[in-house]
């Protein structure tokens, strides 16, 4: 009961904040409703007063929120302020569409995760894990923007080859392309996390004993997979919720009437009844996913978790290939060279005669739809994109470690269920639009996966026998944390945070594109992608350049982590 009570209290608090959104954003919902319903009418005081009386806004925000909550207990989600129609049928239909798309996308993600970790499973079962694997392929796939991948899939397989429909919803074949666009980045992230955890399972004593007793390799691999899954199951639950409510770009591109697009449209239109219903559904879905993963993890670990008999899952110290360090240095030098070369150019100069011009001596990376130099905008956007994403990544890592250590599951599930755009609207309303507000909005929700990862690993570390022995020997809380808990929690969570840096850059850019972050015409990699997507077929360089920069950023982060992890300690052979 305590578990559910905390989550329901958090849910009601978030719904209350959504109800106060007009007051926080300092906008008059009556004007928004008038513009949506009667675009040709003047916003006279009499007209606005009539709309307030019709929608109940004349009673103030607390009255509106109380009426909505009263209707909720009767099973009534209210009526849309924009259309005047009941909210429940539209939200229910959108939820059904999103759950269907999420199910197929999650299946794609899980299959890809298993495929990416298959080499480690095979080598571990044969006792042949001798080097650190960087996982660059997974990092590259995880760094691909969903909307870019969706556009490429639609262009190739729908427009040119005609294998699948480019738009629409309802038929099984219309699920394929959007599910791939959403499932591939999610699967790459899960696969990288699984691949990072497996060497620790194969280094445990049971694996050596199983090999010595001739246990089939397939059974050893299956047991290692079961051993690592409890730490990753919370991530699967968070990914499922994210695929349900965060697929706005993919839903828009393929014309899918899903829950993410419905929530975003309602937020932008200040249609609070629809927005509150969408957020309520997402939060309930987050609670359900959290409960499911919690029970599944406990079932997989069994009595070892409660009896403090769970061995620690520490990755073995493995030597790294020099090629990892060399590749990291080369990628870093390449990114730095492009940044410096672009920084020496003017990113705001417009040459209308050279619109969408291809790469040349004057414009090595071509020009965009306005005739601006792509290399210049790429270089000047590096600080706004890469450095801002790295700073937000550091903040989310600290928040994730701190909140995950106290195991605030209700807060974690709530933050994950909220789209970054919605958080951006609230933060921008309080602090005003700008880069600092966008960074705060992304950081306010992006810590949730790291906190879930921390909480799962922290619970397993606390159940380790060596922790009980250290307590019996008189170790204080600080020593337990520094020498027995953090060594098993901090490294994998830090590598997880590095893997999410490109996604943070895209989240910051998406808020800027909506006018909530860095304002145009300031250069930013995500903005460059969004602005030039309509011209991708005619000028692919304008899209490929920022996409390649994001991919290089993700690969560089993973290579640097692998090179540091594989550095052999002094005196080791």
XYZ file of C-alpha atoms in Angstrom:
573
model
C 0.000 0.000 0.000
C 2.852 2.379 0.804
C 4.281 1.719 -2.667
C 1.007 2.655 -4.391
C 0.224 5.562 -2.047
C 3.466 7.339 -2.897
C 2.888 6.969 -6.607
C -0.723 8.136 -6.469
C 0.273 11.188 -4.419
C 2.935 12.071 -6.987
C 0.423 11.534 -9.790
C -2.088 13.938 -8.234
C 0.624 16.526 -7.660
C 1.672 16.451 -11.327
C -1.945 16.669 -12.524
C -2.402 19.690 -10.250
C 0.653 21.381 -11.790
C -0.766 20.725 -15.261
C -4.011 22.321 -14.129
C -2.082 25.457 -13.195
C -0.269 25.559 -16.551
C -2.042 28.723 -17.813
C -1.086 30.569 -14.621
C 2.516 29.305 -14.869
C 2.869 30.238 -18.527
C 1.152 33.602 -17.970
C -1.259 33.025 -20.835
C -4.993 33.540 -21.027
C -6.627 30.229 -22.015
C -9.744 32.106 -23.104
C -7.764 33.765 -25.909
C -6.340 30.395 -26.975
C -9.795 28.838 -27.040
C -11.177 31.777 -29.018
C -8.395 31.511 -31.580
C -8.939 27.747 -31.945
C -12.742 27.880 -32.189
C -13.443 31.212 -33.828
C -10.343 32.491 -35.608
C -12.277 35.325 -37.267
C -13.720 36.833 -34.069
C -12.144 39.721 -32.178
C -11.008 39.021 -28.584
C -13.337 41.558 -27.015
C -13.798 41.498 -23.222
C -17.402 40.353 -23.646
C -16.404 37.431 -25.898
C -13.607 36.347 -23.579
C -15.919 36.534 -20.548
C -18.465 34.358 -22.357
C -15.803 31.720 -23.091
C -14.632 31.767 -19.474
C -18.182 31.246 -18.262
C -18.750 28.427 -20.766
C -15.587 26.533 -19.779
C -15.657 27.313 -16.053
C -12.528 29.444 -16.219
C -14.301 32.298 -14.467
C -13.969 30.431 -11.184
C -10.163 30.510 -11.215
C -7.582 27.744 -11.642
C -8.408 25.988 -8.367
C -12.073 25.808 -9.322
C -11.145 24.358 -12.729
C -8.831 21.813 -11.155
C -11.385 20.827 -8.531
C -14.109 20.367 -11.149
C -11.772 18.212 -13.244
C -10.842 16.021 -10.286
C -14.499 15.695 -9.303
C -15.374 14.517 -12.789
C -12.414 12.137 -12.765
C -13.785 10.257 -9.750
C -17.028 9.836 -11.713
C -15.147 8.500 -14.730
C -15.553 11.732 -16.691
C -12.375 13.231 -18.203
C -14.190 16.420 -19.172
C -14.661 18.184 -22.496
C -12.034 19.667 -24.764
C -11.783 23.432 -24.514
C -10.932 23.615 -28.211
C -13.389 21.214 -29.850
C -16.047 21.070 -27.144
C -16.182 17.268 -27.472
C -15.714 14.709 -24.667
C -12.066 13.964 -23.991
C -12.300 10.274 -23.087
C -13.058 8.782 -26.555
C -10.198 10.602 -28.299
C -7.651 9.884 -25.565
C -8.703 6.225 -25.355
C -8.351 5.808 -29.121
C -4.963 7.552 -29.096
C -3.813 5.318 -26.216
C -4.815 2.188 -28.131
C -2.844 3.323 -31.173
C 0.209 4.200 -29.102
C 0.144 0.930 -27.155
C -0.023 -1.040 -30.404
C 2.903 0.882 -31.851
C 4.797 0.594 -28.561
C 4.332 -3.179 -28.439
C 5.764 -3.727 -31.909
C 8.547 -1.168 -31.343
C 9.491 -2.802 -28.037
C 9.675 -6.196 -29.751
C 12.034 -4.687 -32.344
C 14.102 -3.110 -29.557
C 14.436 -6.353 -27.580
C 15.397 -8.377 -30.648
C 18.017 -5.811 -31.618
C 19.371 -5.711 -28.061
C 19.823 -9.490 -28.094
C 21.472 -9.353 -31.512
C 23.940 -6.668 -30.402
C 24.872 -8.592 -27.255
C 25.024 -12.010 -28.985
C 28.826 -11.869 -29.593
C 29.445 -11.258 -25.874
C 27.046 -14.063 -24.940
C 28.845 -16.427 -27.299
C 32.351 -15.465 -26.156
C 31.407 -15.429 -22.479
C 29.882 -18.891 -22.590
C 33.111 -20.133 -24.206
C 35.301 -18.282 -21.631
C 36.821 -16.146 -24.387
C 36.115 -12.591 -23.152
C 39.653 -11.218 -23.157
C 39.249 -7.629 -24.318
C 36.987 -4.658 -23.670
C 34.309 -4.210 -26.310
C 33.540 -0.606 -27.167
C 30.072 -1.144 -28.622
C 30.496 1.591 -31.225
C 27.840 0.095 -33.477
C 25.242 0.244 -30.713
C 26.312 3.774 -29.819
C 25.913 4.902 -33.426
C 22.417 3.395 -33.682
C 21.423 4.875 -30.326
C 22.579 8.331 -31.464
C 20.419 8.313 -34.604
C 17.497 10.728 -34.234
C 14.174 8.929 -34.469
C 12.695 11.450 -36.890
C 15.755 11.208 -39.175
C 15.625 7.417 -39.175
C 11.886 7.573 -39.828
C 12.391 9.950 -42.777
C 15.101 7.727 -44.298
C 12.987 4.583 -43.914
C 9.952 6.317 -45.431
C 11.977 7.647 -48.370
C 13.699 4.357 -49.164
C 11.111 1.687 -48.385
C 7.882 3.633 -48.977
C 8.610 6.195 -51.694
C 11.340 4.571 -53.802
C 10.766 0.839 -53.289
C 7.046 0.966 -52.491
C 7.251 -1.948 -50.053
C 5.323 -0.249 -47.254
C 2.818 2.629 -47.073
C 4.309 6.009 -46.235
C 1.301 7.290 -44.271
C -1.768 6.043 -42.496
C -2.743 3.783 -39.657
C -4.791 0.636 -39.194
C -3.202 -2.038 -41.382
C -0.379 -4.331 -40.143
C 2.000 -3.176 -42.883
C 1.625 0.411 -41.660
C 3.287 -0.611 -38.378
C 6.600 -1.716 -39.865
C 8.384 1.555 -40.646
C 7.366 3.527 -37.515
C 8.172 0.524 -35.309
C 11.646 0.278 -36.850
C 12.227 4.020 -36.498
C 11.350 3.902 -32.787
C 12.665 0.449 -31.946
C 16.159 0.677 -33.434
C 17.514 3.532 -31.223
C 15.813 2.071 -28.141
C 17.154 -1.406 -28.902
C 20.649 -0.063 -29.451
C 20.566 1.599 -26.024
C 19.277 -1.549 -24.292
C 21.754 -3.710 -26.196
C 24.672 -1.518 -25.152
C 23.618 -1.663 -21.493
C 23.175 -5.445 -21.660
C 26.521 -5.907 -23.405
C 28.168 -3.780 -20.728
C 26.757 -5.913 -17.882
C 27.326 -9.415 -19.297
C 31.112 -9.683 -18.659
C 30.447 -9.268 -14.938
C 28.039 -12.215 -14.974
C 30.475 -14.453 -16.839
C 33.240 -13.542 -14.348
C 31.273 -14.910 -11.391
C 32.297 -18.250 -9.793
C 29.212 -20.095 -11.011
C 30.234 -19.502 -14.645
C 33.684 -20.987 -14.091
C 32.192 -23.966 -12.255
C 29.592 -24.526 -14.980
C 32.282 -24.562 -17.655
C 34.452 -26.947 -15.631
C 31.523 -29.346 -15.222
C 30.740 -29.369 -18.925
C 27.439 -27.460 -18.788
C 26.322 -26.641 -22.366
C 27.282 -23.162 -23.497
C 23.693 -22.322 -24.367
C 22.623 -22.894 -20.766
C 25.527 -20.831 -19.450
C 24.591 -17.955 -21.780
C 20.932 -18.192 -20.743
C 21.853 -18.087 -17.044
C 24.156 -15.093 -17.603
C 21.302 -13.324 -19.368
C 19.003 -14.058 -16.450
C 21.662 -12.812 -14.029
C 21.978 -9.414 -15.747
C 18.296 -8.817 -16.537
C 17.188 -7.619 -13.053
C 19.453 -4.582 -13.346
C 18.106 -3.759 -16.798
C 14.397 -4.489 -16.401
C 13.646 -0.978 -15.055
C 15.165 0.382 -18.270
C 12.825 -1.808 -20.325
C 9.852 -0.417 -18.412
C 11.031 3.157 -18.897
C 11.616 2.539 -22.605
C 8.087 1.133 -22.966
C 6.561 4.239 -21.390
C 8.826 6.508 -23.449
C 7.833 4.767 -26.669
C 4.167 5.319 -25.771
C 4.222 9.030 -24.975
C 7.447 10.298 -26.522
C 7.012 9.285 -30.149
C 5.728 12.672 -31.284
C 8.026 13.088 -34.292
C 7.418 9.579 -35.628
C 3.656 9.860 -35.108
C 3.624 13.156 -36.967
C 5.720 11.885 -39.891
C 3.611 8.762 -40.441
C 0.275 10.453 -39.568
C -0.389 8.182 -36.581
C -3.065 9.481 -34.174
C -1.135 8.559 -31.029
C -0.990 9.748 -27.457
C 2.292 11.676 -27.772
C 1.035 13.849 -30.605
C -2.280 14.384 -28.837
C -0.514 15.539 -25.662
C 1.807 17.896 -27.545
C -1.042 19.450 -29.545
C -3.064 19.933 -26.367
C -0.086 21.509 -24.568
C 0.581 23.972 -27.374
C -3.123 24.855 -27.624
C -3.548 25.149 -23.817
C -6.335 22.548 -24.043
C -5.962 21.519 -20.407
C -8.643 18.786 -20.172
C -7.023 16.852 -23.035
C -3.521 17.475 -21.710
C -4.440 16.391 -18.183
C -6.045 13.198 -19.497
C -2.965 12.344 -21.594
C -0.595 12.974 -18.689
C -2.807 10.962 -16.329
C -2.766 7.992 -18.718
C 1.007 8.196 -19.153
C 1.574 8.369 -15.402
C -0.710 5.385 -14.776
C 1.163 3.502 -17.485
C 4.437 4.424 -15.768
C 3.157 3.076 -12.442
C 2.023 -0.164 -14.108
C 5.382 -0.583 -15.865
C 7.236 0.098 -12.606
C 5.194 -2.519 -10.744
C 5.697 -5.102 -13.499
C 9.469 -4.634 -13.674
C 9.760 -4.590 -9.869
C 7.990 -7.936 -9.493
C 9.852 -9.444 -12.464
C 13.245 -8.421 -11.033
C 12.389 -9.912 -7.641
C 11.242 -13.145 -9.297
C 14.488 -13.426 -11.269
C 16.733 -12.769 -8.267
C 14.757 -15.019 -5.913
C 15.624 -15.402 -2.216
C 19.210 -14.223 -2.788
C 18.016 -10.598 -2.728
C 16.309 -10.794 0.659
C 18.837 -13.198 2.231
C 21.805 -10.958 1.316
C 23.373 -13.804 -0.633
C 23.622 -12.124 -4.036
C 27.167 -11.934 -5.444
C 28.271 -8.590 -6.802
C 28.068 -8.084 -10.539
C 31.380 -6.344 -11.180
C 32.853 -6.305 -14.678
C 36.328 -7.892 -14.708
C 39.384 -5.748 -15.322
C 40.185 -6.448 -18.957
C 42.928 -4.977 -21.116
C 41.774 -2.614 -23.819
C 42.858 -2.508 -27.415
C 45.106 0.332 -28.402
C 42.788 0.760 -31.357
C 40.097 2.061 -28.989
C 42.319 4.867 -27.757
C 43.503 5.613 -31.294
C 39.937 5.730 -32.613
C 38.830 7.987 -29.765
C 41.727 10.377 -30.421
C 41.029 10.442 -34.168
C 37.304 11.073 -33.709
C 37.998 13.776 -31.154
C 40.514 15.429 -33.466
C 38.044 15.249 -36.365
C 35.264 16.832 -34.334
C 37.613 19.529 -33.055
C 38.914 20.283 -36.561
C 35.386 20.649 -37.965
C 34.434 22.877 -35.024
C 37.449 25.153 -35.465
C 37.013 25.335 -39.254
C 33.349 26.223 -38.873
C 34.002 28.684 -36.080
C 36.116 30.778 -38.443
C 33.105 31.289 -40.736
C 29.958 33.376 -40.384
C 26.978 31.115 -39.482
C 24.374 33.827 -40.092
C 25.458 35.050 -43.515
C 22.717 34.373 -46.076
C 23.612 33.868 -49.739
C 20.302 33.511 -51.561
C 22.091 32.734 -54.814
C 23.650 29.641 -53.231
C 20.570 28.101 -51.608
C 20.936 24.313 -51.175
C 24.283 24.429 -52.996
C 26.342 21.251 -52.898
C 29.766 20.904 -51.267
C 32.415 23.057 -52.952
C 35.617 24.938 -52.173
C 33.592 27.911 -50.971
C 31.214 25.755 -48.928
C 32.913 22.435 -48.026
C 29.715 21.029 -46.464
C 27.299 22.841 -48.802
C 24.604 25.324 -47.822
C 21.178 25.039 -46.231
C 17.714 26.091 -47.400
C 18.488 29.781 -46.778
C 21.955 29.737 -48.331
C 23.848 29.662 -45.013
C 27.129 27.766 -44.788
C 26.561 24.329 -43.188
C 30.153 24.049 -41.941
C 29.879 27.423 -40.202
C 26.624 26.499 -38.489
C 28.044 23.097 -37.533
C 31.107 24.668 -35.914
C 29.252 27.425 -34.076
C 26.568 24.955 -33.002
C 29.100 22.631 -31.349
C 29.201 24.676 -28.150
C 25.418 25.029 -27.980
C 24.871 21.340 -28.693
C 27.773 19.196 -27.529
C 28.855 21.269 -24.535
C 25.293 21.944 -23.398
C 24.410 18.240 -23.725
C 27.559 17.254 -21.812
C 26.717 19.728 -19.036
C 23.128 18.484 -18.803
C 24.464 14.911 -18.887
C 26.676 15.626 -15.874
C 23.744 17.139 -13.974
C 21.467 14.207 -14.797
C 24.185 11.761 -13.712
C 24.453 13.428 -10.298
C 20.667 13.618 -9.940
C 20.259 10.019 -11.054
C 22.837 8.740 -8.584
C 21.384 10.758 -5.697
C 17.710 9.979 -6.364
C 18.406 6.365 -7.308
C 20.329 5.817 -4.061
C 17.293 6.814 -1.981
C 15.128 4.675 -4.315
C 12.491 7.319 -5.026
C 10.660 5.080 -7.480
C 7.501 7.181 -7.623
C 9.426 10.292 -8.612
C 11.476 8.361 -11.175
C 8.456 6.817 -12.895
C 6.663 10.174 -12.936
C 9.605 12.038 -14.462
C 10.050 9.378 -17.129
C 6.384 9.479 -18.124
C 6.449 13.242 -18.705
C 7.589 14.284 -22.201
C 10.457 16.791 -22.193
C 8.317 19.165 -24.250
C 5.730 19.339 -21.467
C 8.430 20.016 -18.895
C 9.776 22.646 -21.264
C 6.426 24.414 -21.366
C 6.240 24.576 -17.573
C 9.852 25.683 -17.104
C 9.662 28.197 -19.947
C 6.510 29.626 -18.408
C 8.241 30.128 -15.082
C 11.708 31.220 -16.245
C 10.951 32.379 -19.768
C 12.150 30.756 -23.020
C 15.883 30.446 -23.528
C 18.804 28.010 -23.426
C 18.921 27.897 -19.622
C 15.217 27.111 -19.370
C 15.528 24.376 -22.010
C 18.501 22.846 -20.192
C 16.581 22.892 -16.906
C 13.539 21.288 -18.563
C 15.569 18.453 -20.098
C 17.505 17.880 -16.877
C 14.209 17.795 -14.952
C 13.144 14.575 -16.703
C 16.314 13.058 -18.243
C 17.695 11.807 -14.914
C 14.949 9.191 -14.576
C 16.616 6.324 -16.547
C 19.877 6.865 -14.656
C 18.038 6.870 -11.334
C 16.251 3.624 -12.237
C 19.564 2.051 -13.237
C 21.180 3.261 -10.000
C 18.327 1.959 -7.847
C 18.452 -1.502 -9.461
C 22.224 -1.828 -9.064
C 22.134 -0.317 -5.557
C 19.605 -2.909 -4.403
C 21.797 -5.726 -5.707
C 24.959 -4.284 -4.147
C 23.237 -4.002 -0.748
C 22.332 -7.699 -0.976
C 25.963 -8.777 -1.503
C 27.546 -10.993 1.198
C 30.734 -8.897 1.359
C 28.653 -5.913 2.523
C 27.391 -7.923 5.498
C 30.975 -8.939 6.291
C 32.154 -5.318 6.098
C 29.397 -4.249 8.512
C 30.400 -7.033 10.904
C 33.993 -5.761 10.795
C 32.857 -2.295 11.857
C 32.822 -0.384 8.554
C 30.903 2.880 8.847
C 28.338 4.163 6.356
C 30.844 6.316 4.455
C 33.299 3.467 3.977
C 30.513 1.110 2.899
C 29.385 3.597 0.296
C 32.834 4.472 -1.072
C 34.480 1.048 -1.045
C 31.653 -1.470 -1.336
C 28.620 0.094 -3.050
C 29.779 2.839 -5.406
C 32.411 0.684 -7.225
C 29.584 -1.536 -8.454
C 27.126 1.263 -9.232
C 29.022 4.292 -10.492
C 30.950 2.864 -13.515
C 27.969 1.300 -15.361
C 25.700 4.270 -14.612
C 28.383 6.706 -15.813
C 28.762 4.752 -19.073
C 24.967 4.819 -19.394
C 25.019 8.606 -18.984
C 27.659 8.939 -21.718
C 25.517 6.886 -24.067
C 22.602 9.318 -23.609
C 24.495 12.512 -24.492
C 23.321 12.595 -28.169
C 19.723 12.103 -27.022
C 20.113 15.037 -24.641
C 21.406 17.175 -27.507
C 18.320 16.304 -29.557
C 15.983 17.009 -26.638
C 17.530 20.456 -26.204
C 17.213 21.108 -29.922
C 13.565 20.014 -30.047
C 12.686 22.532 -27.351
C 14.550 25.216 -29.270
C 12.623 24.323 -32.419
C 9.355 24.897 -30.511
C 10.599 28.302 -29.369
C 11.309 27.176 -25.797
C 15.110 26.993 -26.002
C 17.831 28.623 -28.073
C 16.078 30.978 -30.444
C 16.545 31.163 -34.221
C 18.698 31.930 -36.110
C 21.286 30.681 -33.604
C 22.954 27.509 -34.959
C 22.270 24.214 -33.216
C 22.689 20.687 -34.564
C 19.167 19.526 -33.782
C 17.700 22.716 -35.227
C 19.787 22.178 -38.378
C 18.235 18.719 -38.708
C 14.692 19.963 -38.212
C 15.054 22.949 -40.521
C 16.561 20.990 -43.410
C 14.524 17.767 -43.222
C 12.026 19.002 -45.875
C 14.963 19.400 -48.287
C 16.682 16.088 -47.484
C 16.251 14.590 -50.949
C 17.409 17.695 -52.779
C 20.232 18.630 -50.376
C 21.112 15.577 -48.240
C 24.342 17.214 -47.050
C 22.372 19.733 -44.997
C 20.877 16.853 -42.989
C 23.784 14.412 -43.043
C 26.260 16.902 -41.577
C 24.481 17.481 -38.227
C 23.362 13.835 -38.078
C 26.962 12.690 -38.566
C 28.093 15.133 -35.876
C 25.618 13.616 -33.396
C 26.727 10.098 -34.330
C 30.409 11.046 -33.915
C 29.574 12.585 -30.536
C 27.942 9.347 -29.368
C 30.746 7.152 -30.721
C 33.373 9.407 -29.154
C 31.704 9.190 -25.737
C 31.553 5.386 -25.869
C 35.096 4.983 -27.214
C 36.488 7.262 -24.522
C 34.645 5.284 -21.848
C 35.879 1.945 -23.245
C 39.460 3.178 -23.549
C 39.451 4.400 -19.946
C 37.787 1.220 -18.723
C 40.252 -1.027 -20.538
C 43.376 0.757 -19.344
C 45.491 -1.875 -17.645
C 46.548 -0.859 -14.134
C 50.196 -0.307 -13.353
C 52.066 -3.550 -12.762
C 49.378 -5.696 -14.422
C 50.415 -8.191 -17.024
